[in-house]
Amino acid sequence: MRVILNPKHDAHVPPGEIENGEVIPCYERPERLTAVRAALEAAGGHTFEEPPVCSEDAVAAVHDPAYVAYLRETAAEIRRSRGSTPKVQWPTVFPYGPSPRAGGNRALRGQFCFDTYTPVLGGTFAAALGGASAALHAADLVAAGAAKQVYVLTRPPGHHAERDRCGGYCYFNHAALAAGRLAKLGRVAVLDLDVHHGNGAQHIFYDRGDVLTVSVHGDPAGLYPFFSGYADETGTGAGLGANLNVPLPPGTGPREYRPALAAALDAVRRFAPAFLVLPFGADAHEADPIGGFKLPTGYFREIGAAVRELGLPTVATQEGGYNLDVLGPCVAEALRGLEG
Ligand code: SP5
Ligand code: ZN
């Protein structure tokens, strides 16, 4: 597989996250990427390359320019402070009510953020831009026919990021950036297989009929992101019928996952897209610390093989997966299945 790396991923190292009222080390850390790379190198047959850096305008194809500027300016401000506090912009108050307005320091007050899992540090913008660059380069390669399948190995992940807000460890939405670029050439399906709902692409393409968004995930009644991912979210306007959510109960194993994946793949086939974007998470693995599903490592090859049956030019993006011992092997299995 042709693998596009985010060369700047380790500029972003979150200081921690809140779990059960305590600050714990963040699950989303640089070792995730190195673990995947090591597993793919050990498996063999993969090539690794770095993308050219993309422009902010390219990111603004799917993100609000004011949000992009917020990330750039906040990171720059933190670097200028040279260790004098604060080293991190960690919002604690978020917009609420029908007409959210934030006076004063909009950033500190969560104007561009929807949860506490997504602090901004001095290196966050560079890391996010590196990920966006990798996703757009992957899309360009597939669009040009230079590769049938490309995998974007990046972190922080992207699939929770919405048009104007970060959240769920995510800043720029790699899958949406790739889909937006490919959609200039033909219909695109986004099939999100992270254990968490792919709310970002759903949000960004909700009113578009030329981009299908499908997500198979843990029931949001009991799993992050809680406020979206239900089956009755089907799109709006021209996008009505172009969003499909397949929520599954906690404890889901291959027996329950298989028919859900088949239904998701059927929806993609009926849409008859020219391209597929595949946000992929290994956090549906049985040993993941936050997912709650029961998929064994070997089953990820079956998932990849089922997606391969679509026969579509594909950009896969790395999303979640937080057990450092199984993340790499899961990706290796999934890519093996995808390549056939
Ligand atoms: C990309 C991605 O997978 N983002 C996920 C963000 C989820 N953040 C919530 C983490 C909650 C961890 N606490 C769960 C305790 C279970 N033992
Ligand atoms: Zn996830």
PDB file of C-alpha atoms and ligand atoms in Angstrom, residues 159 194-196 283 320 322, ligand 2:
ATOM      1  CA  HIS A 159     -13.214  12.420  11.744  1.00  0.00           C
ATOM      2  CA  ASP A 194     -14.069   4.034  13.594  1.00  0.00           C
ATOM      3  CA  VAL A 195     -15.958   2.818  16.686  1.00  0.00           C
ATOM      4  CA  HIS A 196     -17.166   6.389  17.255  1.00  0.00           C
ATOM      5  CA  ASP A 283     -10.762   1.332  18.394  1.00  0.00           C
ATOM      6  CA  GLY A 320      -8.795   6.144  16.378  1.00  0.00           C
ATOM      7  CA  TYR A 322      -5.741   3.479  21.489  1.00  0.00           C
TER       8      TYR A 322
HETATM    9 ZN    ZN B   2     -12.798   6.543  17.631  1.00  0.00          ZN
END
